[in-house]
Amino acid sequence: MNNKLIDLKNITKAYGNNVVLDDLNLYIRENEFLTLLGPSGCGKTTTLRIMGGFEIPDKGQVIFDGKDITKLPPNKRQLNTVFQKYALFTHMTIAENIAFGLKIKKKSKAYIDDKIKYALKLVNLDGFENRYPDSLSGGQQQRIAIARAIVNEPKVLLLDEPLGALDLKLRQDMQYELIRLKNELGITFVYVTHDQEEALTMSDTIVVMNQGYIQQIGSPEKIYNEPENAFVADFIGESNIIPATMIEDRLVNILGVKFPCVDEGFGNNKPVDVVIRPEDIDLLEPGQGRIDGVVTNLIFKGVHYEMEVMANGYEWLVHSTDMFPVGKNVSISVDPFDIQIMNKPESEDEQAVTIDE
Ligand SMILES: Nc1ncnc2c1ncn2[C@@H]1O[C@H](COP(=O)(O)OP(=O)(O)OP(=O)(O)O)[C@@H](O)[C@H]1O
Ligand SMILES: [Mg+2]
């Protein structure tokens, strides 16, 4: 694994009495695509602004490549930021927008012209040099904002919800484009979003935040399949989160019924939460699964059907390519591997951190 490029150590930041980040610790490796994911107001932008040098933390240090840069101004950092609201200069052409940072650095005209061509090609907007921002679509403007950041050859690109304003199709195109840029340029990306699907698609590492605390750090697979607590499970996609009791290793009591599972080390007769993804539930004929119930709701979702099944007092969410009509008696079956056991959180915003090495 690559070295730590950015290391945030014990970062605390408050605005007045509002403690936005409380002793946050996080590092980003060279060439990593790391995503900060969390609900509105959880401190994502603040974290990014501290990395970029637009805010100074009240406590803690920002280390870049082994050096303390906590108080270094933005323009002295090897980072470039694309902000939540893209800000192109409307009175300048696209070429002038992209050239802006390079002119300040007093680069030669030949160098700048070369860079503009290269950057426009990279974001698939060749030939847009002489257009003005107003004549571009939202997605095109956003790509120009990214091109403008890239020509400065930053070691790190900080992107704050860069696709937030775009429609679904364009957002997906841009997601692929950003992944391609990352692979072609070999730069490190720190990406902010509150869209879990976007985070799962693009990231090497996802950092799930809530109320200024890191809830979990891990690969998309790990975060999705093995959420550490109910907040992460709930935030990352739809799931059944059910209070349960761990009877012993590899056996859990869910709604009064014993389910074999694969987790160990939670203790005996311990209250826990279980997460079961809707796509991991199999519906069988009554009596053939573990809990019998009845379908109470059915929605066609395109790729799959979404059913709600009332069983043992809980409304189970089920996704399946098979359709089970409302009123049908069914039986719920779950593979032991698909039952994820979580400790009960001590509080809503507890800090539960694991790091995959
Ligand atoms: N300059 C500021 N002055 C006062 N409060 C601020 C300032 N900047 C941010 N905050 C507060 O800090 C908290 C975190 O804000 P931040 O912008 O980091 O959230 P976010 O996770 O980026 O949210 P969003 O998804 O809505 O962009 C919020 O409660 C916000 O109101
Ligand atoms: Mg924000």
mmCIF file of C-alpha atoms and ligand atoms in Angstrom:
data_model
loop_
_atom_site.group_PDB
_atom_site.id
_atom_site.type_symbol
_atom_site.label_atom_id
_atom_site.label_comp_id
_atom_site.label_asym_id
_atom_site.label_seq_id
_atom_site.Cartn_x
_atom_site.Cartn_y
_atom_site.Cartn_z
ATOM 1 C CA MET A 1 0.000 0.000 0.000
ATOM 2 C CA ASN A 2 1.088 3.554 -0.739
ATOM 3 C CA ASN A 3 2.276 6.017 1.852
ATOM 4 C CA LYS A 4 0.123 8.515 3.660
ATOM 5 C CA LEU A 5 0.013 11.669 1.550
ATOM 6 C CA ILE A 6 -2.343 13.717 3.686
ATOM 7 C CA ASP A 7 -2.677 13.038 7.379
ATOM 8 C CA LEU A 8 -5.306 14.850 9.448
ATOM 9 C CA LYS A 9 -4.418 14.524 13.103
ATOM 10 C CA ASN A 10 -6.813 15.276 15.948
ATOM 11 C CA ILE A 11 -8.641 17.960 14.000
ATOM 12 C CA THR A 12 -11.174 19.979 15.960
ATOM 13 C CA LYS A 13 -13.117 22.873 14.452
ATOM 14 C CA ALA A 14 -15.939 24.889 15.983
ATOM 15 C CA TYR A 15 -17.947 27.856 14.748
ATOM 16 C CA GLY A 16 -18.971 29.619 17.942
ATOM 17 C CA ASN A 17 -20.514 26.951 20.154
ATOM 18 C CA ASN A 18 -21.106 24.621 17.212
ATOM 19 C CA VAL A 19 -18.385 21.949 17.275
ATOM 20 C CA VAL A 20 -18.353 20.836 13.641
ATOM 21 C CA LEU A 21 -15.400 18.425 13.797
ATOM 22 C CA ASP A 22 -14.385 16.795 17.054
ATOM 23 C CA ASP A 23 -10.931 15.196 17.194
ATOM 24 C CA LEU A 24 -11.078 13.846 13.654
ATOM 25 C CA ASN A 25 -8.304 11.520 12.484
ATOM 26 C CA LEU A 26 -7.991 10.508 8.865
ATOM 27 C CA TYR A 27 -5.279 9.848 6.324
ATOM 28 C CA ILE A 28 -5.272 9.683 2.545
ATOM 29 C CA ARG A 29 -2.782 7.591 0.614
ATOM 30 C CA GLU A 30 -1.056 8.587 -2.587
ATOM 31 C CA ASN A 31 -3.236 7.774 -5.661
ATOM 32 C CA GLU A 32 -6.214 6.933 -3.512
ATOM 33 C CA PHE A 33 -9.750 7.940 -4.472
ATOM 34 C CA LEU A 34 -11.184 8.710 -1.055
ATOM 35 C CA THR A 35 -14.756 9.853 -0.566
ATOM 36 C CA LEU A 36 -16.221 11.700 2.398
ATOM 37 C CA LEU A 37 -19.844 10.600 2.615
ATOM 38 C CA GLY A 38 -22.479 11.795 5.020
ATOM 39 C CA PRO A 39 -25.690 13.760 5.460
ATOM 40 C CA SER A 40 -25.963 17.501 4.986
ATOM 41 C CA GLY A 41 -24.196 19.452 7.714
ATOM 42 C CA CYS A 42 -22.026 16.557 8.951
ATOM 43 C CA GLY A 43 -18.784 18.443 8.265
ATOM 44 C CA LYS A 44 -17.668 17.204 4.833
ATOM 45 C CA THR A 45 -17.013 20.621 3.299
ATOM 46 C CA THR A 46 -15.329 21.809 6.486
ATOM 47 C CA THR A 47 -12.955 18.820 6.376
ATOM 48 C CA LEU A 48 -12.161 19.539 2.734
ATOM 49 C CA ARG A 49 -11.612 23.237 3.392
ATOM 50 C CA ILE A 50 -9.155 22.381 6.147
ATOM 51 C CA MET A 51 -7.235 20.147 3.728
ATOM 52 C CA GLY A 52 -7.271 22.875 1.098
ATOM 53 C CA GLY A 53 -6.145 25.579 3.520
ATOM 54 C CA PHE A 54 -9.341 27.641 3.407
ATOM 55 C CA GLU A 55 -9.948 27.003 7.109
ATOM 56 C CA ILE A 56 -7.518 26.597 9.969
ATOM 57 C CA PRO A 57 -8.512 24.037 12.590
ATOM 58 C CA ASP A 58 -8.818 25.102 16.239
ATOM 59 C CA LYS A 59 -6.795 22.062 17.231
ATOM 60 C CA GLY A 60 -4.836 19.418 15.381
ATOM 61 C CA GLN A 61 -2.514 19.254 12.414
ATOM 62 C CA VAL A 62 -2.648 18.791 8.671
ATOM 63 C CA ILE A 63 0.405 16.857 7.486
ATOM 64 C CA PHE A 64 1.200 16.728 3.770
ATOM 65 C CA ASP A 65 3.954 14.413 2.588
ATOM 66 C CA GLY A 66 5.432 14.444 6.086
ATOM 67 C CA LYS A 67 5.355 18.252 6.481
ATOM 68 C CA ASP A 68 3.056 20.259 8.736
ATOM 69 C CA ILE A 69 0.968 22.500 6.453
ATOM 70 C CA THR A 70 -1.776 23.362 8.944
ATOM 71 C CA LYS A 71 -1.268 27.102 8.493
ATOM 72 C CA LEU A 72 0.030 27.182 4.919
ATOM 73 C CA PRO A 73 -2.204 29.283 2.610
ATOM 74 C CA PRO A 74 -4.135 27.494 -0.175
ATOM 75 C CA ASN A 75 -1.978 28.756 -3.040
ATOM 76 C CA LYS A 76 1.149 27.312 -1.416
ATOM 77 C CA ARG A 77 -0.355 23.812 -1.198
ATOM 78 C CA GLN A 78 -0.028 21.126 -3.860
ATOM 79 C CA LEU A 79 -3.777 20.748 -3.870
ATOM 80 C CA ASN A 80 -6.495 22.102 -6.096
ATOM 81 C CA THR A 81 -10.102 22.463 -5.114
ATOM 82 C CA VAL A 82 -13.279 22.232 -7.175
ATOM 83 C CA PHE A 83 -15.938 23.818 -5.012
ATOM 84 C CA GLN A 84 -19.487 22.756 -4.257
ATOM 85 C CA LYS A 85 -20.772 25.570 -6.462
ATOM 86 C CA TYR A 86 -18.586 25.779 -9.529
ATOM 87 C CA ALA A 87 -17.367 29.273 -10.112
ATOM 88 C CA LEU A 88 -16.201 29.998 -13.626
ATOM 89 C CA PHE A 89 -15.394 33.599 -14.530
ATOM 90 C CA THR A 90 -18.343 34.537 -16.726
ATOM 91 C CA HIS A 91 -16.586 37.423 -18.479
ATOM 92 C CA MET A 92 -13.725 35.188 -19.612
ATOM 93 C CA THR A 93 -13.663 32.605 -22.381
ATOM 94 C CA ILE A 94 -13.197 28.932 -21.561
ATOM 95 C CA ALA A 95 -9.529 29.180 -22.576
ATOM 96 C CA GLU A 96 -9.009 32.214 -20.319
ATOM 97 C CA ASN A 97 -10.728 30.431 -17.463
ATOM 98 C CA ILE A 98 -8.454 27.428 -17.767
ATOM 99 C CA ALA A 99 -5.358 29.610 -18.217
ATOM 100 C CA PHE A 100 -6.059 31.729 -15.156
ATOM 101 C CA GLY A 101 -3.929 29.829 -12.623
ATOM 102 C CA LEU A 102 -1.107 29.306 -15.096
ATOM 103 C CA LYS A 103 -0.912 33.021 -15.936
ATOM 104 C CA ILE A 104 -0.545 33.837 -12.266
ATOM 105 C CA LYS A 105 2.333 31.375 -12.206
ATOM 106 C CA LYS A 106 3.812 33.289 -15.195
ATOM 107 C CA LYS A 107 3.972 30.285 -17.511
ATOM 108 C CA SER A 108 4.829 30.907 -21.184
ATOM 109 C CA LYS A 109 2.078 31.327 -23.783
ATOM 110 C CA ALA A 110 3.154 28.150 -25.607
ATOM 111 C CA TYR A 111 3.039 26.175 -22.381
ATOM 112 C CA ILE A 112 -0.391 27.546 -21.509
ATOM 113 C CA ASP A 113 -1.840 26.893 -24.992
ATOM 114 C CA ASP A 114 -0.591 23.336 -24.820
ATOM 115 C CA LYS A 115 -2.125 22.809 -21.422
ATOM 116 C CA ILE A 116 -5.494 24.218 -22.474
ATOM 117 C CA LYS A 117 -5.655 21.817 -25.426
ATOM 118 C CA TYR A 118 -4.646 18.898 -23.261
ATOM 119 C CA ALA A 119 -7.120 19.684 -20.488
ATOM 120 C CA LEU A 120 -10.041 20.195 -22.876
ATOM 121 C CA LYS A 121 -9.285 16.875 -24.520
ATOM 122 C CA LEU A 122 -9.184 15.185 -21.130
ATOM 123 C CA VAL A 123 -12.692 16.376 -20.258
ATOM 124 C CA ASN A 124 -13.988 15.698 -23.779
ATOM 125 C CA LEU A 125 -14.561 19.342 -24.675
ATOM 126 C CA ASP A 126 -12.101 19.898 -27.526
ATOM 127 C CA GLY A 127 -12.780 23.063 -29.468
ATOM 128 C CA PHE A 128 -14.551 24.934 -26.667
ATOM 129 C CA GLU A 129 -11.666 27.440 -26.209
ATOM 130 C CA ASN A 130 -13.493 30.544 -27.382
ATOM 131 C CA ARG A 131 -16.922 29.870 -25.909
ATOM 132 C CA TYR A 132 -18.162 31.712 -22.809
ATOM 133 C CA PRO A 133 -19.354 29.821 -19.687
ATOM 134 C CA ASP A 134 -22.957 31.024 -20.127
ATOM 135 C CA SER A 135 -23.181 29.196 -23.447
ATOM 136 C CA LEU A 136 -22.291 25.850 -21.836
ATOM 137 C CA SER A 137 -24.595 23.361 -20.144
ATOM 138 C CA GLY A 138 -24.229 22.779 -16.402
ATOM 139 C CA GLY A 139 -22.338 19.561 -16.980
ATOM 140 C CA GLN A 140 -19.984 21.187 -19.475
ATOM 141 C CA GLN A 141 -19.294 24.064 -17.090
ATOM 142 C CA GLN A 142 -18.501 21.600 -14.357
ATOM 143 C CA ARG A 143 -16.082 19.767 -16.622
ATOM 144 C CA ILE A 144 -14.374 23.093 -17.351
ATOM 145 C CA ALA A 145 -14.051 23.698 -13.614
ATOM 146 C CA ILE A 146 -12.319 20.325 -13.356
ATOM 147 C CA ALA A 147 -10.100 21.078 -16.378
ATOM 148 C CA ARG A 148 -9.119 24.386 -14.766
ATOM 149 C CA ALA A 149 -8.035 22.521 -11.638
ATOM 150 C CA ILE A 150 -6.155 19.832 -13.533
ATOM 151 C CA VAL A 151 -3.882 22.123 -15.597
ATOM 152 C CA ASN A 152 -2.195 23.226 -12.394
ATOM 153 C CA GLU A 153 -0.977 19.634 -12.013
ATOM 154 C CA PRO A 154 -1.980 19.303 -8.398
ATOM 155 C CA LYS A 155 -0.864 16.260 -6.456
ATOM 156 C CA VAL A 156 -4.334 16.164 -4.973
ATOM 157 C CA LEU A 157 -7.690 17.204 -6.337
ATOM 158 C CA LEU A 158 -10.291 18.145 -3.746
ATOM 159 C CA LEU A 159 -13.785 17.876 -5.198
ATOM 160 C CA ASP A 160 -16.780 19.098 -3.228
ATOM 161 C CA GLU A 161 -19.978 17.572 -4.629
ATOM 162 C CA PRO A 162 -18.825 18.451 -8.148
ATOM 163 C CA LEU A 163 -21.719 16.597 -9.769
ATOM 164 C CA GLY A 164 -24.432 17.722 -7.369
ATOM 165 C CA ALA A 165 -26.127 20.038 -9.845
ATOM 166 C CA LEU A 166 -26.257 17.576 -12.717
ATOM 167 C CA ASP A 167 -29.044 15.267 -13.813
ATOM 168 C CA LEU A 168 -28.702 11.517 -13.321
ATOM 169 C CA LYS A 169 -27.467 10.580 -16.794
ATOM 170 C CA LEU A 170 -24.871 13.342 -16.930
ATOM 171 C CA ARG A 171 -23.790 12.537 -13.407
ATOM 172 C CA GLN A 172 -23.126 8.933 -14.380
ATOM 173 C CA ASP A 173 -21.145 10.000 -17.468
ATOM 174 C CA MET A 174 -19.088 12.347 -15.322
ATOM 175 C CA GLN A 175 -18.465 9.637 -12.747
ATOM 176 C CA TYR A 176 -16.849 7.473 -15.418
ATOM 177 C CA GLU A 177 -14.923 10.465 -16.705
ATOM 178 C CA LEU A 178 -13.518 11.253 -13.246
ATOM 179 C CA ILE A 179 -12.469 7.634 -12.721
ATOM 180 C CA ARG A 180 -10.742 7.735 -16.112
ATOM 181 C CA LEU A 181 -8.994 11.004 -15.187
ATOM 182 C CA LYS A 182 -7.820 9.500 -11.938
ATOM 183 C CA ASN A 183 -6.375 6.488 -13.743
ATOM 184 C CA GLU A 184 -4.762 8.593 -16.485
ATOM 185 C CA LEU A 185 -3.320 11.317 -14.286
ATOM 186 C CA GLY A 186 -2.408 9.255 -11.240
ATOM 187 C CA ILE A 187 -3.441 12.024 -8.869
ATOM 188 C CA THR A 188 -5.031 11.587 -5.481
ATOM 189 C CA PHE A 189 -8.721 12.433 -5.231
ATOM 190 C CA VAL A 190 -10.581 13.536 -2.140
ATOM 191 C CA TYR A 191 -14.216 13.608 -3.100
ATOM 192 C CA VAL A 192 -17.219 14.833 -1.153
ATOM 193 C CA THR A 193 -20.740 13.618 -1.731
ATOM 194 C CA HIS A 194 -23.923 12.803 0.128
ATOM 195 C CA ASP A 195 -24.927 10.347 -2.599
ATOM 196 C CA GLN A 196 -24.139 6.807 -1.427
ATOM 197 C CA GLU A 197 -24.389 5.289 -4.894
ATOM 198 C CA GLU A 198 -21.859 7.767 -6.236
ATOM 199 C CA ALA A 199 -19.532 6.947 -3.341
ATOM 200 C CA LEU A 200 -19.852 3.208 -3.904
ATOM 201 C CA THR A 201 -19.202 3.540 -7.649
ATOM 202 C CA MET A 202 -16.149 5.757 -7.569
ATOM 203 C CA SER A 203 -14.141 5.265 -4.408
ATOM 204 C CA ASP A 204 -11.206 3.154 -3.301
ATOM 205 C CA THR A 205 -12.048 4.192 0.244
ATOM 206 C CA ILE A 206 -15.220 5.616 1.752
ATOM 207 C CA VAL A 207 -15.301 7.619 4.980
ATOM 208 C CA VAL A 208 -18.816 7.715 6.411
ATOM 209 C CA MET A 209 -19.357 10.778 8.599
ATOM 210 C CA ASN A 210 -22.178 11.874 10.856
ATOM 211 C CA GLN A 211 -22.349 14.991 13.031
ATOM 212 C CA GLY A 212 -18.625 15.618 12.788
ATOM 213 C CA TYR A 213 -17.598 12.076 13.671
ATOM 214 C CA ILE A 214 -16.225 9.356 11.446
ATOM 215 C CA GLN A 215 -18.553 6.380 11.623
ATOM 216 C CA GLN A 216 -16.598 3.946 9.453
ATOM 217 C CA ILE A 217 -13.690 3.886 7.018
ATOM 218 C CA GLY A 218 -13.389 1.112 4.440
ATOM 219 C CA SER A 219 -13.653 -0.097 0.864
ATOM 220 C CA PRO A 220 -17.067 0.233 -0.801
ATOM 221 C CA GLU A 221 -17.582 -3.532 -0.481
ATOM 222 C CA LYS A 222 -16.733 -3.478 3.211
ATOM 223 C CA ILE A 223 -18.948 -0.485 3.956
ATOM 224 C CA TYR A 224 -21.868 -1.978 2.052
ATOM 225 C CA ASN A 225 -21.567 -5.579 3.209
ATOM 226 C CA GLU A 226 -20.243 -5.075 6.717
ATOM 227 C CA PRO A 227 -21.554 -1.789 8.106
ATOM 228 C CA GLU A 228 -20.245 -1.178 11.613
ATOM 229 C CA ASN A 229 -23.383 0.342 13.028
ATOM 230 C CA ALA A 230 -26.979 1.131 12.272
ATOM 231 C CA PHE A 231 -26.173 4.632 11.011
ATOM 232 C CA VAL A 232 -23.830 3.339 8.302
ATOM 233 C CA ALA A 233 -26.184 0.514 7.365
ATOM 234 C CA ASP A 234 -29.087 2.896 7.071
ATOM 235 C CA PHE A 235 -27.175 5.542 5.164
ATOM 236 C CA ILE A 236 -25.641 3.109 2.649
ATOM 237 C CA GLY A 237 -28.622 1.858 0.750
ATOM 238 C CA GLU A 238 -31.880 0.361 1.891
ATOM 239 C CA SER A 239 -31.747 -2.345 4.481
ATOM 240 C CA ASN A 240 -33.596 -4.178 7.197
ATOM 241 C CA ILE A 241 -32.141 -3.142 10.539
ATOM 242 C CA ILE A 242 -33.674 -5.315 13.230
ATOM 243 C CA PRO A 243 -33.012 -5.397 16.975
ATOM 244 C CA ALA A 244 -31.899 -8.917 17.862
ATOM 245 C CA THR A 245 -30.078 -10.988 20.467
ATOM 246 C CA MET A 246 -26.809 -12.813 19.857
ATOM 247 C CA ILE A 247 -27.461 -16.186 21.526
ATOM 248 C CA GLU A 248 -23.908 -17.446 21.077
ATOM 249 C CA ASP A 249 -21.231 -17.395 18.370
ATOM 250 C CA ARG A 250 -22.845 -17.980 14.976
ATOM 251 C CA LEU A 251 -26.428 -18.034 16.266
ATOM 252 C CA VAL A 252 -28.731 -15.025 16.549
ATOM 253 C CA ASN A 253 -32.337 -14.639 17.719
ATOM 254 C CA ILE A 254 -34.225 -12.421 15.290
ATOM 255 C CA LEU A 255 -37.836 -11.638 16.245
ATOM 256 C CA GLY A 256 -38.032 -14.812 18.350
ATOM 257 C CA VAL A 257 -36.547 -17.113 15.729
ATOM 258 C CA LYS A 258 -33.045 -18.632 15.699
ATOM 259 C CA PHE A 259 -30.982 -17.799 12.600
ATOM 260 C CA PRO A 260 -27.543 -19.295 11.955
ATOM 261 C CA CYS A 261 -25.008 -16.595 11.054
ATOM 262 C CA VAL A 262 -21.232 -16.342 10.652
ATOM 263 C CA ASP A 263 -20.304 -13.682 13.216
ATOM 264 C CA GLU A 264 -18.405 -14.476 16.401
ATOM 265 C CA GLY A 265 -17.178 -12.667 19.479
ATOM 266 C CA PHE A 266 -20.271 -10.651 20.375
ATOM 267 C CA GLY A 267 -20.767 -12.638 23.613
ATOM 268 C CA ASN A 268 -23.762 -14.688 24.756
ATOM 269 C CA ASN A 269 -27.284 -13.285 24.998
ATOM 270 C CA LYS A 270 -26.038 -9.836 23.930
ATOM 271 C CA PRO A 271 -28.445 -7.298 22.414
ATOM 272 C CA VAL A 272 -27.296 -6.427 18.880
ATOM 273 C CA ASP A 273 -28.676 -5.020 15.651
ATOM 274 C CA VAL A 274 -28.748 -7.151 12.530
ATOM 275 C CA VAL A 275 -28.608 -5.796 8.995
ATOM 276 C CA ILE A 276 -30.123 -7.797 6.177
ATOM 277 C CA ARG A 277 -30.067 -6.283 2.700
ATOM 278 C CA PRO A 278 -33.386 -6.512 0.816
ATOM 279 C CA GLU A 279 -31.737 -8.360 -2.071
ATOM 280 C CA ASP A 280 -30.426 -11.039 0.319
ATOM 281 C CA ILE A 281 -33.852 -12.258 1.395
ATOM 282 C CA ASP A 282 -35.320 -15.252 -0.405
ATOM 283 C CA LEU A 283 -39.059 -15.689 -0.373
ATOM 284 C CA LEU A 284 -40.187 -19.328 -0.300
ATOM 285 C CA GLU A 285 -43.494 -21.169 0.092
ATOM 286 C CA PRO A 286 -44.952 -20.976 3.634
ATOM 287 C CA GLY A 287 -43.209 -23.319 6.068
ATOM 288 C CA GLN A 288 -40.087 -23.640 3.937
ATOM 289 C CA GLY A 289 -38.087 -20.713 5.333
ATOM 290 C CA ARG A 290 -37.453 -19.501 8.895
ATOM 291 C CA ILE A 291 -40.276 -16.994 9.389
ATOM 292 C CA ASP A 292 -43.664 -17.080 7.668
ATOM 293 C CA GLY A 293 -45.384 -13.853 6.692
ATOM 294 C CA VAL A 294 -47.614 -12.143 4.200
ATOM 295 C CA VAL A 295 -46.811 -9.696 1.390
ATOM 296 C CA THR A 296 -48.301 -6.299 2.254
ATOM 297 C CA ASN A 297 -46.901 -4.094 -0.491
ATOM 298 C CA LEU A 298 -45.517 -4.483 -3.995
ATOM 299 C CA ILE A 299 -43.756 -1.945 -6.230
ATOM 300 C CA PHE A 300 -42.184 -2.520 -9.642
ATOM 301 C CA LYS A 301 -38.771 -0.828 -9.673
ATOM 302 C CA GLY A 302 -37.545 -1.637 -13.165
ATOM 303 C CA VAL A 303 -34.650 -3.964 -12.373
ATOM 304 C CA HIS A 304 -36.477 -5.734 -9.561
ATOM 305 C CA TYR A 305 -39.692 -5.891 -7.575
ATOM 306 C CA GLU A 306 -39.800 -4.379 -4.125
ATOM 307 C CA MET A 307 -42.028 -6.171 -1.624
ATOM 308 C CA GLU A 308 -42.878 -5.571 1.993
ATOM 309 C CA VAL A 309 -43.533 -8.683 3.998
ATOM 310 C CA MET A 310 -45.114 -8.549 7.460
ATOM 311 C CA ALA A 311 -43.602 -11.340 9.545
ATOM 312 C CA ASN A 312 -43.302 -11.638 13.346
ATOM 313 C CA GLY A 313 -44.281 -8.012 13.800
ATOM 314 C CA TYR A 314 -41.640 -6.573 11.463
ATOM 315 C CA GLU A 315 -42.128 -5.197 7.971
ATOM 316 C CA TRP A 316 -39.343 -6.821 5.940
ATOM 317 C CA LEU A 317 -38.141 -5.046 2.816
ATOM 318 C CA VAL A 318 -37.424 -7.538 0.029
ATOM 319 C CA HIS A 319 -35.989 -7.045 -3.462
ATOM 320 C CA SER A 320 -36.423 -9.827 -5.970
ATOM 321 C CA THR A 321 -36.679 -10.354 -9.716
ATOM 322 C CA ASP A 322 -39.621 -12.639 -8.887
ATOM 323 C CA MET A 323 -42.964 -11.022 -8.190
ATOM 324 C CA PHE A 324 -45.003 -11.915 -5.100
ATOM 325 C CA PRO A 325 -48.450 -10.261 -5.110
ATOM 326 C CA VAL A 326 -49.970 -8.474 -2.120
ATOM 327 C CA GLY A 327 -51.744 -10.963 0.157
ATOM 328 C CA LYS A 328 -49.536 -13.921 -0.764
ATOM 329 C CA ASN A 329 -48.300 -16.066 2.130
ATOM 330 C CA VAL A 330 -44.534 -16.524 1.983
ATOM 331 C CA SER A 331 -41.648 -17.682 4.118
ATOM 332 C CA ILE A 332 -38.465 -15.697 4.703
ATOM 333 C CA SER A 333 -35.077 -17.343 4.235
ATOM 334 C CA VAL A 334 -31.651 -15.709 4.627
ATOM 335 C CA ASP A 335 -28.236 -17.241 3.975
ATOM 336 C CA PRO A 336 -26.093 -17.124 7.165
ATOM 337 C CA PHE A 337 -23.439 -15.120 5.262
ATOM 338 C CA ASP A 338 -25.977 -12.384 4.523
ATOM 339 C CA ILE A 339 -26.798 -11.677 8.169
ATOM 340 C CA GLN A 340 -24.591 -8.852 9.409
ATOM 341 C CA ILE A 341 -24.354 -8.436 13.183
ATOM 342 C CA MET A 342 -23.602 -5.000 14.661
ATOM 343 C CA ASN A 343 -23.016 -3.807 18.168
ATOM 344 C CA LYS A 344 -25.690 -1.475 19.431
ATOM 345 C CA PRO A 345 -24.408 2.094 19.200
ATOM 346 C CA GLU A 346 -23.764 3.745 22.543
ATOM 347 C CA SER A 347 -25.236 6.919 21.142
ATOM 348 C CA GLU A 348 -26.451 8.233 17.813
ATOM 349 C CA ASP A 349 -23.151 9.756 16.911
ATOM 350 C CA GLU A 350 -20.731 7.301 18.470
ATOM 351 C CA GLN A 351 -17.355 7.036 16.869
ATOM 352 C CA ALA A 352 -16.801 3.569 15.493
ATOM 353 C CA VAL A 353 -13.730 3.396 13.334
ATOM 354 C CA THR A 354 -12.046 0.512 11.620
ATOM 355 C CA ILE A 355 -9.468 0.885 8.932
ATOM 356 C CA ASP A 356 -8.780 -1.757 6.301
ATOM 357 C CA GLU A 357 -5.071 -2.176 5.819
HETATM 358 N N1 LIG B 1 -18.340 29.677 8.119
HETATM 359 C C1 LIG B 1 -19.203 29.065 8.942
HETATM 360 N N2 LIG B 1 -19.728 29.724 9.992
HETATM 361 C C2 LIG B 1 -20.591 29.108 10.835
HETATM 362 N N3 LIG B 1 -20.988 27.826 10.717
HETATM 363 C C3 LIG B 1 -20.484 27.114 9.689
HETATM 364 C C4 LIG B 1 -19.583 27.689 8.750
HETATM 365 N N4 LIG B 1 -19.270 26.743 7.841
HETATM 366 C C5 LIG B 1 -19.949 25.644 8.203
HETATM 367 N N5 LIG B 1 -20.688 25.841 9.307
HETATM 368 C C6 LIG B 1 -21.529 24.861 9.985
HETATM 369 O O1 LIG B 1 -20.776 23.671 10.152
HETATM 370 C C7 LIG B 1 -21.573 22.509 9.953
HETATM 371 C C8 LIG B 1 -20.920 21.625 8.912
HETATM 372 O O2 LIG B 1 -20.924 22.296 7.673
HETATM 373 P P1 LIG B 1 -20.310 21.665 6.350
HETATM 374 O O3 LIG B 1 -20.425 22.704 5.304
HETATM 375 O O4 LIG B 1 -18.960 21.136 6.638
HETATM 376 O O5 LIG B 1 -21.319 20.470 6.093
HETATM 377 P P2 LIG B 1 -21.428 19.474 4.833
HETATM 378 O O6 LIG B 1 -21.242 18.100 5.393
HETATM 379 O O7 LIG B 1 -20.502 19.889 3.763
HETATM 380 O O8 LIG B 1 -22.951 19.648 4.401
HETATM 381 P P3 LIG B 1 -23.623 19.727 2.914
HETATM 382 O O9 LIG B 1 -23.797 18.292 2.480
HETATM 383 O O10 LIG B 1 -24.936 20.364 3.171
HETATM 384 O O11 LIG B 1 -22.726 20.508 2.021
HETATM 385 C C9 LIG B 1 -22.947 23.014 9.597
HETATM 386 O O12 LIG B 1 -23.742 22.961 10.747
HETATM 387 C C10 LIG B 1 -22.728 24.434 9.146
HETATM 388 O O13 LIG B 1 -23.839 25.231 9.396
HETATM 389 MG MG MG B 2 -20.822 20.700 1.878
#
